[in-house]
Coordinates of N, CA and C in Angstrom, one line a residue:
M1228 N -30.3 -33.0 32.4 CA -29.5 -33.0 31.0 C -28.3 -32.0 30.8
E1229 N -27.4 -31.4 30.4 CA -27.0 -30.4 30.2 C -26.9 -30.0 28.4
P1230 N -27.0 -28.6 28.4 CA -26.9 -28.3 27.2 C -25.5 -28.6 26.4
D1231 N -26.0 -28.8 25.0 CA -24.7 -28.9 24.3 C -23.5 -27.8 24.3
R1232 N -22.6 -28.1 24.4 CA -21.5 -27.0 24.1 C -21.0 -26.9 22.8
P1233 N -20.8 -25.7 22.1 CA -20.0 -25.5 21.3 C -18.3 -26.1 21.1
A1234 N -18.3 -26.8 20.1 CA -17.0 -27.6 19.7 C -15.8 -26.1 20.2
V1235 N -14.8 -26.7 21.0 CA -13.6 -25.7 20.8 C -13.0 -25.1 19.4
S1236 N -13.3 -26.0 18.8 CA -12.3 -25.4 17.4 C -13.5 -24.0 16.7
S1237 N -14.9 -24.2 17.2 CA -15.7 -23.1 16.6 C -15.9 -22.1 17.5
L1238 N -14.7 -21.8 18.8 CA -14.8 -20.3 19.6 C -13.6 -19.7 19.5
P1239 N -13.8 -18.4 19.1 CA -12.9 -17.5 19.3 C -11.8 -17.6 20.1
E1240 N -10.6 -17.2 20.2 CA -9.4 -17.2 21.0 C -10.1 -16.7 22.2
E1241 N -10.7 -15.6 22.2 CA -10.7 -14.5 23.2 C -11.5 -15.1 24.2
E1242 N -12.3 -16.4 23.8 CA -13.6 -17.0 24.6 C -12.5 -18.1 25.1
L1243 N -11.7 -18.6 24.8 CA -11.0 -19.8 25.5 C -10.6 -19.4 27.0
P1244 N -10.4 -20.2 28.0 CA -9.7 -20.1 29.0 C -7.7 -20.3 28.7
A1245 N -7.4 -19.6 29.8 CA -6.1 -19.4 29.2 C -4.8 -20.4 28.7
Y1246 N -5.4 -21.9 29.7 CA -5.0 -23.0 28.9 C -4.8 -23.6 28.0
Q1247 N -6.5 -23.5 27.4 CA -6.7 -24.1 26.3 C -6.2 -23.0 25.0
V1248 N -5.8 -21.6 25.1 CA -5.0 -20.6 24.5 C -3.5 -21.0 24.1
A1249 N -3.3 -21.7 25.6 CA -1.7 -22.0 25.2 C -1.4 -23.5 24.5
R1250 N -2.6 -24.4 24.7 CA -2.6 -25.6 23.8 C -2.7 -25.1 22.4
R1251 N -3.7 -24.5 21.8 CA -4.0 -23.9 21.0 C -2.8 -23.1 20.4
K1252 N -2.2 -22.7 20.9 CA -0.7 -22.0 20.2 C 0.1 -23.2 20.1
R1253 N 0.2 -23.9 21.2 CA 1.0 -25.1 20.7 C 1.1 -26.1 19.6
I1254 N -0.4 -26.1 19.3 CA -0.7 -26.9 17.9 C 0.0 -26.3 16.9
V1255 N -0.8 -24.7 16.6 CA -0.1 -23.8 15.4 C 1.4 -23.9 15.3
D1256 N 2.0 -23.5 16.7 CA 3.6 -23.8 16.7 C 4.0 -24.9 15.9
A1257 N 3.8 -25.8 16.3 CA 4.1 -27.1 16.0 C 3.9 -27.5 14.5
A1258 N 2.7 -26.9 14.2 CA 2.0 -27.1 12.7 C 3.3 -26.4 11.8
R1259 N 3.3 -24.9 12.1 CA 4.3 -24.0 11.4 C 5.6 -24.4 11.5
S1260 N 5.9 -24.7 12.5 CA 7.4 -25.4 12.5 C 7.7 -26.9 11.5
L1261 N 6.3 -27.5 11.1 CA 6.6 -28.3 10.1 C 6.4 -27.8 8.5
L1262 N 5.9 -26.9 8.5 CA 5.7 -26.4 7.1 C 7.0 -25.4 6.9
E1263 N 7.7 -25.0 7.8 CA 8.9 -24.4 7.9 C 9.9 -25.6 6.7
K1264 N 9.5 -26.8 7.0 CA 10.6 -27.6 6.4 C 10.0 -28.6 5.2
Q1265 N 8.8 -28.7 5.4 CA 8.3 -29.6 4.1 C 7.1 -28.8 3.6
E1266 N 6.4 -29.4 2.4 CA 5.2 -29.2 2.0 C 3.8 -29.6 2.7
Y1267 N 3.1 -28.8 2.3 CA 1.4 -28.5 3.3 C 1.0 -29.7 2.9
E1268 N 1.2 -30.3 1.7 CA 0.6 -31.6 0.9 C 1.1 -33.0 1.9
Q1269 N 2.5 -32.5 2.3 CA 3.5 -34.0 2.9 C 3.1 -34.1 4.4
I1270 N 2.3 -32.8 5.1 CA 2.2 -32.6 6.0 C 0.7 -33.5 6.5
Q1271 N 0.8 -34.3 7.7 CA -0.4 -35.0 8.1 C -0.8 -34.7 9.7
I1272 N -2.2 -34.5 9.8 CA -2.4 -33.8 11.0 C -1.8 -34.6 12.4
R1273 N -1.5 -36.1 12.3 CA -0.9 -37.1 13.4 C 0.5 -36.4 13.4
D1274 N 1.0 -35.9 12.5 CA 2.4 -35.7 12.2 C 2.8 -34.2 13.3
V1275 N 1.3 -33.4 12.9 CA 1.4 -32.1 13.6 C 1.2 -32.6 15.6
A1276 N 0.2 -33.6 15.6 CA -0.1 -33.9 17.3 C 1.3 -34.4 17.8
A1277 N 2.2 -35.4 17.0 CA 3.4 -35.9 17.8 C 4.1 -34.7 17.8
A1278 N 4.5 -33.9 17.2 CA 5.5 -32.8 17.4 C 4.8 -31.8 18.2
A1279 N 3.7 -31.7 18.8 CA 3.2 -30.8 19.6 C 3.0 -31.4 20.8
G1280 N 3.3 -33.2 20.7 CA 3.2 -34.0 22.0 C 1.6 -34.2 22.6
F1281 N 0.4 -34.1 21.7 CA -0.6 -34.1 22.0 C -1.1 -35.3 21.3
A1282 N -2.3 -35.8 21.7 CA -3.0 -37.2 21.2 C -3.9 -36.4 19.8
L1283 N -3.8 -37.3 18.9 CA -4.8 -37.1 17.4 C -6.0 -36.5 18.1
G1284 N -6.7 -36.9 18.8 CA -8.2 -36.2 19.3 C -8.2 -34.8 19.4
T1285 N -6.9 -34.8 20.5 CA -6.8 -33.3 21.1 C -6.8 -31.9 19.7
V1286 N -5.7 -32.3 19.0 CA -5.4 -31.8 17.9 C -6.9 -31.5 17.0
Y1287 N -8.0 -32.3 17.0 CA -9.1 -32.4 16.3 C -10.0 -31.4 17.3
R1288 N -9.7 -31.1 18.5 CA -10.3 -30.8 19.2 C -10.6 -29.2 19.1
Y1289 N -9.5 -28.8 18.9 CA -9.4 -27.3 18.5 C -9.3 -27.0 17.3
F1290 N -9.2 -27.9 16.1 CA -9.0 -27.5 15.0 C -10.3 -28.8 13.8
S1291 N -11.3 -28.1 13.2 CA -11.9 -28.9 12.9 C -11.4 -29.4 11.6
S1292 N -10.5 -29.4 10.9 CA -9.7 -30.2 10.0 C -8.4 -29.5 9.6
K1293 N -7.5 -30.2 8.7 CA -6.4 -29.6 8.6 C -6.1 -28.3 7.8
E1294 N -7.4 -27.9 7.1 CA -7.4 -26.9 6.1 C -7.7 -25.8 7.5
H1295 N -8.1 -26.0 8.6 CA -8.6 -25.3 9.5 C -7.2 -24.8 10.4
L1296 N -6.4 -25.7 10.7 CA -5.0 -25.7 11.2 C -4.4 -24.6 10.3
Y1297 N -4.0 -24.9 9.1 CA -3.4 -24.4 8.4 C -3.6 -23.3 7.7
A1298 N -5.0 -22.9 8.3 CA -5.0 -21.6 7.6 C -4.7 -20.6 9.3
A1299 N -5.1 -21.4 10.2 CA -4.3 -20.5 11.4 C -3.2 -20.3 11.5
V1300 N -2.5 -21.2 11.2 CA -1.1 -21.0 10.8 C -0.6 -19.8 9.9
L1301 N -1.3 -19.9 8.8 CA -0.8 -18.6 7.9 C -1.5 -17.0 8.4
H1302 N -2.8 -17.0 9.5 CA -2.9 -15.9 10.1 C -1.9 -15.8 11.6
A1303 N -1.7 -16.6 11.9 CA -0.4 -16.4 13.0 C 0.7 -15.7 12.4
W1304 N 1.2 -16.1 11.3 CA 2.5 -15.8 10.4 C 2.1 -14.2 10.0
G1305 N 0.9 -14.3 9.4 CA 0.5 -12.4 9.1 C 0.3 -11.9 10.1
S1306 N 0.2 -12.1 11.2 CA 0.0 -11.2 12.4 C 1.5 -10.9 12.6
D1307 N 2.3 -11.9 12.7 CA 4.1 -11.8 13.1 C 4.5 -10.4 11.9
Y1308 N 3.9 -10.7 11.0 CA 4.2 -9.9 9.7 C 3.7 -8.3 10.4
D1309 N 2.9 -8.4 10.5 CA 2.0 -7.1 11.0 C 2.9 -6.7 11.8
R1310 N 3.2 -7.1 13.2 CA 4.3 -6.8 14.1 C 4.9 -6.4 13.7
A1311 N 5.7 -6.8 12.8 CA 7.2 -6.6 12.2 C 6.9 -5.1 11.3
S1312 N 6.3 -5.0 11.0 CA 5.7 -3.9 9.8 C 5.6 -2.4 11.4
V1313 N 5.4 -2.6 12.3 CA 5.7 -1.6 13.5 C 6.7 -0.6 13.5
G1314 N 7.7 -1.6 12.9 CA 9.3 -0.6 12.9 C 9.3 0.5 12.2
Y1315 N 8.0 0.4 11.5 CA 8.4 1.7 10.2 C 7.5 3.1 10.9
Q1316 N 8.5 4.3 11.0 CA 7.9 5.3 12.0 C 6.7 5.8 11.0
A1317 N 5.9 6.3 12.0 CA 4.3 7.2 11.5 C 4.7 8.0 10.4
D1318 N 5.7 9.1 10.9 CA 6.0 10.2 10.0 C 6.8 9.9 8.8
D1319 N 7.2 8.5 8.8 CA 7.9 8.0 6.9 C 7.1 8.4 5.9
D1320 N 7.7 8.4 4.8 CA 6.9 9.1 3.5 C 6.1 7.8 3.5
P1321 N 5.0 7.8 3.0 CA 4.0 6.9 2.8 C 4.2 5.8 1.6
M1322 N 4.6 6.7 0.8 CA 5.2 5.9 -0.6 C 6.5 4.8 -0.2
R1323 N 7.5 5.6 0.3 CA 8.4 4.6 0.7 C 8.0 3.6 1.6
R1324 N 7.1 3.7 2.2 CA 6.6 2.4 3.4 C 6.4 1.5 2.6
L1325 N 5.4 2.1 1.4 CA 4.7 1.2 0.3 C 5.8 0.5 -0.5
E1326 N 6.7 0.8 -0.8 CA 7.5 0.4 -1.8 C 8.4 -1.0 -0.9
Q1327 N 8.2 -0.4 0.2 CA 9.2 -1.5 1.5 C 8.2 -2.6 1.7
R1328 N 6.8 -2.6 1.7 CA 6.0 -3.4 1.8 C 5.8 -4.5 1.0
M1329 N 5.8 -3.6 -0.3 CA 5.9 -4.5 -1.3 C 6.6 -5.4 -1.9
R1330 N 8.1 -5.1 -1.4 CA 9.2 -5.9 -1.8 C 9.3 -6.8 -0.4
S1331 N 8.9 -6.5 0.8 CA 8.7 -7.6 1.7 C 8.0 -8.6 1.6
V1332 N 6.7 -8.1 1.0 CA 6.0 -9.6 0.8 C 6.2 -10.6 -0.1
L1333 N 7.0 -10.0 -1.1 CA 7.7 -10.9 -2.3 C 8.7 -11.5 -1.4
A1334 N 9.7 -10.8 -0.8 CA 10.9 -11.6 0.1 C 10.6 -12.5 1.0
S1335 N 9.3 -12.3 2.0 CA 8.6 -12.8 2.6 C 8.4 -14.6 2.1
F1336 N 7.6 -14.4 0.9 CA 7.2 -15.6 0.1 C 8.3 -16.5 -0.3
E1337 N 9.3 -15.4 -0.9 CA 10.6 -16.3 -1.5 C 11.1 -17.3 -0.6
R1338 N 11.4 -16.4 0.9 CA 12.1 -17.4 1.9 C 11.4 -18.8 2.2
R1339 N 9.6 -18.3 2.0 CA 8.7 -19.2 2.5 C 7.8 -19.9 1.5
P1340 N 8.5 -20.2 0.6 CA 7.3 -20.6 -0.7 C 6.0 -21.5 -0.5
Q1341 N 6.8 -22.7 0.4 CA 5.8 -23.6 0.6 C 4.7 -23.0 1.6
F1342 N 4.8 -21.9 2.0 CA 4.0 -20.9 2.9 C 2.5 -20.5 1.7
F1343 N 3.3 -20.1 0.5 CA 2.4 -19.7 -0.5 C 1.7 -20.7 -1.2
R1344 N 2.2 -21.8 -1.4 CA 1.6 -22.5 -2.2 C 0.8 -23.3 -1.0
A1345 N 0.9 -23.2 0.3 CA -0.2 -23.9 1.0 C -1.3 -22.9 1.2
L1346 N -0.9 -21.6 0.8 CA -2.3 -20.1 0.9 C -3.4 -20.8 -0.6
I1347 N -2.5 -20.8 -1.4 CA -3.0 -21.5 -2.8 C -4.0 -22.7 -2.4
L1348 N -3.5 -23.6 -2.1 CA -4.6 -24.9 -1.8 C -5.5 -24.4 -0.9
L1349 N -5.4 -23.8 0.2 CA -6.4 -23.6 1.3 C -7.2 -22.6 0.6
M1350 N -7.1 -21.8 -0.4 CA -8.0 -20.9 -1.0 C -9.1 -21.7 -1.5
S1351 N -9.0 -22.6 -1.7 CA -10.4 -23.6 -2.4 C -11.2 -24.3 -1.2
S1352 N -10.6 -24.0 -0.1 CA -11.5 -24.9 1.2 C -12.7 -24.5 1.3
N1353 N -13.5 -25.6 1.8 CA -14.9 -25.3 2.1 C -15.6 -25.1 3.6
D1354 N -14.1 -25.5 4.4 CA -14.2 -25.6 5.9 C -14.5 -24.0 6.4
P1355 N -15.6 -23.5 6.9 CA -16.0 -22.2 7.4 C -15.0 -21.7 8.1
N1356 N -14.1 -22.5 9.0 CA -13.5 -22.1 9.9 C -12.1 -21.6 9.4
A1357 N -11.6 -22.3 8.5 CA -10.6 -22.1 7.3 C -10.6 -20.5 6.7
K1358 N -11.9 -20.8 6.0 CA -12.4 -19.2 5.5 C -12.3 -18.1 6.0
A1359 N -12.7 -18.0 7.5 CA -12.6 -17.1 8.3 C -11.2 -16.5 8.6
Y1360 N -10.3 -17.8 8.9 CA -8.7 -17.5 9.0 C -8.4 -16.9 7.8
L1361 N -8.4 -17.1 6.7 CA -7.8 -16.6 5.9 C -8.3 -15.4 5.0
S1362 N -9.6 -15.0 5.9 CA -10.0 -13.5 5.4 C -9.4 -13.0 6.4
Q1363 N -9.2 -13.5 7.4 CA -8.7 -12.3 8.4 C -6.9 -12.4 8.2
F1364 N -6.2 -12.9 7.4 CA -4.8 -13.2 7.3 C -4.7 -12.4 5.8
R1365 N -5.8 -12.4 5.0 CA -5.6 -11.4 3.7 C -5.9 -9.9 4.5
E1366 N -6.8 -9.8 5.3 CA -6.9 -8.3 5.9 C -5.6 -7.8 6.7
S1367 N -5.4 -8.9 7.7 CA -3.9 -8.1 8.2 C -2.7 -7.8 7.0
I1368 N -2.6 -8.5 6.3 CA -1.4 -7.9 5.2 C -1.8 -6.9 4.0
E1369 N -3.1 -6.9 3.8 CA -3.6 -6.0 2.5 C -4.0 -4.6 3.3
G1370 N -4.3 -4.9 4.6 CA -4.9 -3.8 5.3 C -3.6 -2.7 5.5
L1371 N -2.5 -3.3 5.8 CA -1.4 -2.5 5.9 C -0.9 -1.7 4.5
V1372 N -0.9 -2.5 3.4 CA -0.9 -2.0 2.2 C -1.7 -0.3 1.7
E1373 N -3.3 -0.9 2.2 CA -4.3 -0.2 1.9 C -4.1 1.4 2.7
A1374 N -3.2 1.1 4.1 CA -3.4 2.3 5.0 C -2.3 3.1 4.5
D1375 N -1.3 2.8 3.9 CA 0.0 3.7 3.2 C -0.8 4.2 1.7
L1376 N -1.3 3.5 0.8 CA -2.2 4.0 0.1 C -2.8 5.0 0.7
A1377 N -3.8 5.4 1.7 CA -4.7 6.1 1.9 C -4.2 7.3 2.4
K1378 N -2.8 7.3 2.6 CA -2.0 8.5 3.0 C -1.6 9.0 1.6
L1379 N -1.9 8.2 0.6 CA -1.3 9.0 -1.3 C -2.3 9.1 -1.4
D1380 N -3.5 8.6 -1.2 CA -5.1 8.7 -1.7 C -6.1 8.6 -1.3
P1381 N -6.9 9.1 -0.5 CA -7.6 8.4 0.3 C -8.9 8.0 -0.1
D1382 N -9.5 8.9 -1.1 CA -10.6 8.3 -1.6 C -10.4 6.8 -2.7
G1383 N -9.3 6.9 -3.4 CA -8.5 5.5 -4.1 C -8.0 4.7 -3.4
A1384 N -7.6 4.4 -2.4 CA -6.9 3.8 -1.7 C -7.0 2.0 -1.9
A1385 N -8.8 2.3 -1.8 CA -9.0 0.9 -1.8 C -9.1 -0.1 -3.3
E1386 N -9.1 0.8 -4.4 CA -9.0 0.4 -5.3 C -7.6 0.4 -5.9
Y1387 N -6.8 0.9 -5.4 CA -5.3 0.6 -6.0 C -4.7 -0.2 -4.8
S1388 N -5.2 -0.5 -3.7 CA -4.8 -1.7 -3.0 C -4.7 -3.4 -3.7
V1389 N -6.3 -3.1 -4.6 CA -6.6 -4.3 -5.6 C -5.8 -4.4 -6.4
L1390 N -5.4 -3.4 -7.1 CA -4.0 -3.2 -8.1 C -2.9 -4.3 -7.7
V1391 N -2.6 -3.3 -6.4 CA -0.9 -4.0 -6.1 C -1.0 -5.0 -5.6
W1392 N -2.2 -5.7 -5.2 CA -1.9 -7.3 -4.8 C -2.3 -8.2 -5.9
S1393 N -3.1 -7.6 -7.0 CA -3.5 -8.4 -8.0 C -1.5 -8.7 -8.7
V1394 N -1.1 -7.4 -8.4 CA -0.1 -7.8 -9.2 C 1.1 -8.7 -8.2
L1395 N 1.1 -8.5 -7.2 CA 2.0 -9.4 -6.3 C 1.6 -10.6 -6.2
S1396 N 0.6 -10.9 -6.4 CA -0.2 -12.2 -6.5 C 0.0 -12.9 -7.8
S1397 N 0.1 -12.3 -8.9 CA 0.6 -12.4 -10.0 C 2.0 -13.2 -10.3
L1398 N 3.1 -11.9 -9.5 CA 4.3 -12.4 -9.5 C 4.7 -13.8 -8.6
L1399 N 3.9 -13.6 -7.8 CA 4.3 -15.0 -6.8 C 4.0 -16.3 -7.3
T1400 N 2.8 -16.1 -8.0 CA 1.9 -17.3 -8.6 C 3.1 -17.7 -10.0
R1401 N 3.7 -17.0 -10.6 CA 4.5 -17.2 -11.9 C 5.6 -17.9 -10.8
S1402 N 6.1 -17.2 -9.8 CA 7.7 -17.3 -9.6 C 7.6 -18.9 -8.5
V1403 N 6.5 -18.9 -7.6 CA 6.4 -19.7 -6.7 C 5.9 -21.0 -7.1
I1404 N 4.9 -21.1 -8.3 CA 4.1 -22.2 -8.6 C 4.7 -22.3 -10.2
H1405 N 4.6 -21.4 -11.0 CA 5.2 -21.6 -12.4 C 7.2 -21.8 -12.1
E1406 N 7.8 -21.6 -11.4 CA 9.1 -21.8 -11.4 C 9.9 -20.9 -12.3
F1407 N 9.5 -19.6 -12.3 CA 9.7 -18.0 -12.9 C 11.0 -17.7 -11.9
P1408 N 11.8 -17.0 -12.7 CA 12.9 -16.3 -11.6 C 12.4 -15.3 -11.0
M1409 N 12.7 -15.3 -9.3 CA 12.2 -14.4 -8.4 C 13.0 -13.3 -9.1
A1410 N 14.1 -12.8 -9.7 CA 14.5 -11.7 -10.0 C 13.4 -11.2 -11.2
E1411 N 13.2 -11.9 -12.0 CA 11.9 -11.3 -12.7 C 10.8 -10.8 -11.8
A1412 N 10.6 -11.4 -10.5 CA 9.3 -10.9 -9.9 C 9.8 -9.5 -9.2
Y1413 N 11.2 -9.2 -8.9 CA 11.5 -8.1 -8.5 C 11.5 -7.1 -9.0
R1414 N 11.7 -7.6 -10.7 CA 11.8 -6.6 -11.7 C 10.3 -5.8 -12.0
V1415 N 9.7 -7.0 -12.5 CA 8.2 -6.2 -12.5 C 7.9 -5.5 -11.0
N1416 N 8.2 -5.7 -10.2 CA 7.4 -5.1 -8.9 C 8.0 -3.8 -9.0
D1417 N 9.4 -3.6 -9.0 CA 9.8 -2.1 -9.1 C 9.3 -1.3 -10.2
R1418 N 8.9 -1.8 -11.8 CA 8.3 -1.4 -12.6 C 6.6 -0.6 -12.2
M1419 N 5.9 -1.7 -11.4 CA 4.9 -1.3 -10.7 C 5.3 0.2 -9.9
I1420 N 6.0 -0.4 -8.9 CA 6.4 1.1 -8.0 C 6.8 2.1 -8.5
E1421 N 7.5 2.2 -9.7 CA 7.7 3.5 -10.9 C 6.6 4.2 -11.1
L1422 N 5.6 3.0 -11.5 CA 4.1 3.7 -12.3 C 3.3 4.7 -10.9
L1423 N 3.4 3.8 -9.5 CA 3.1 4.3 -8.7 C 3.6 5.9 -8.2
R1424 N 4.8 5.6 -8.1 CA 5.1 6.7 -7.8 C 5.2 8.3 -8.8
L1425 N 4.8 7.7 -10.4 CA 4.4 8.9 -11.2 C 3.0 9.3 -10.8
R1426 N 2.3 8.2 -10.6 CA 0.6 8.7 -10.1 C 0.6 9.5 -8.9
F1427 N 1.5 9.2 -7.8 CA 1.3 9.6 -6.4 C 2.3 11.1 -6.5
G1428 N 3.2 11.4 -7.8 CA 3.7 12.6 -7.6 C 5.0 12.2 -7.0
H1429 N 5.5 11.1 -6.8 CA 6.7 10.8 -6.2 C 7.9 10.4 -7.4
D1430 N 9.2 11.2 -7.4 CA 10.2 10.7 -8.2 C 11.2 9.9 -8.0
G1431 N 11.3 9.3 -6.3 CA 12.0 8.5 -5.6 C 13.3 9.2 -5.3
S1432 N 13.2 10.2 -5.5 CA 14.7 10.9 -4.8 C 14.4 10.9 -3.3

């Protein structure tokens, strides 16, 4: 009798053969494409299967739940954001990079508010696979800000990162969930940047 093999959905990507990595990416890409056009709550796994050209059972082989799948979508999107940030030069002013990143986070979710609404819903997931991906998503995004803050204040970077993300999350919640104008979010964000400039001795010139 053969020993039980772990489900594909529980295995990290680096442990999968190339053909399964390709299938998994095809499913994630299809799910992401659907989220670009409609709300998370409107999407069903059968819609993703049809868009990817797979049977429903195939999708469930790779993802234990809809929450797992869309946490993977957000993680992939966060990785794209991380790669896009490589364009910032290593010798750039870290305060300027921090300002660019803060505004970029607001702009990214302004363009895709359904992604933020999905994130809010997924944060209450009990699926351990979804939780793992959401943790990686936060690390990939928040780590960029903390890295810039570490250039400004190595000892206080983690604490200031919490403050920055608390402000950004609050502004996005007000704008995306409660429909306050995004212009107001940018205005408050600029106030936060002014405070950070004062703290780190940057006058913005």
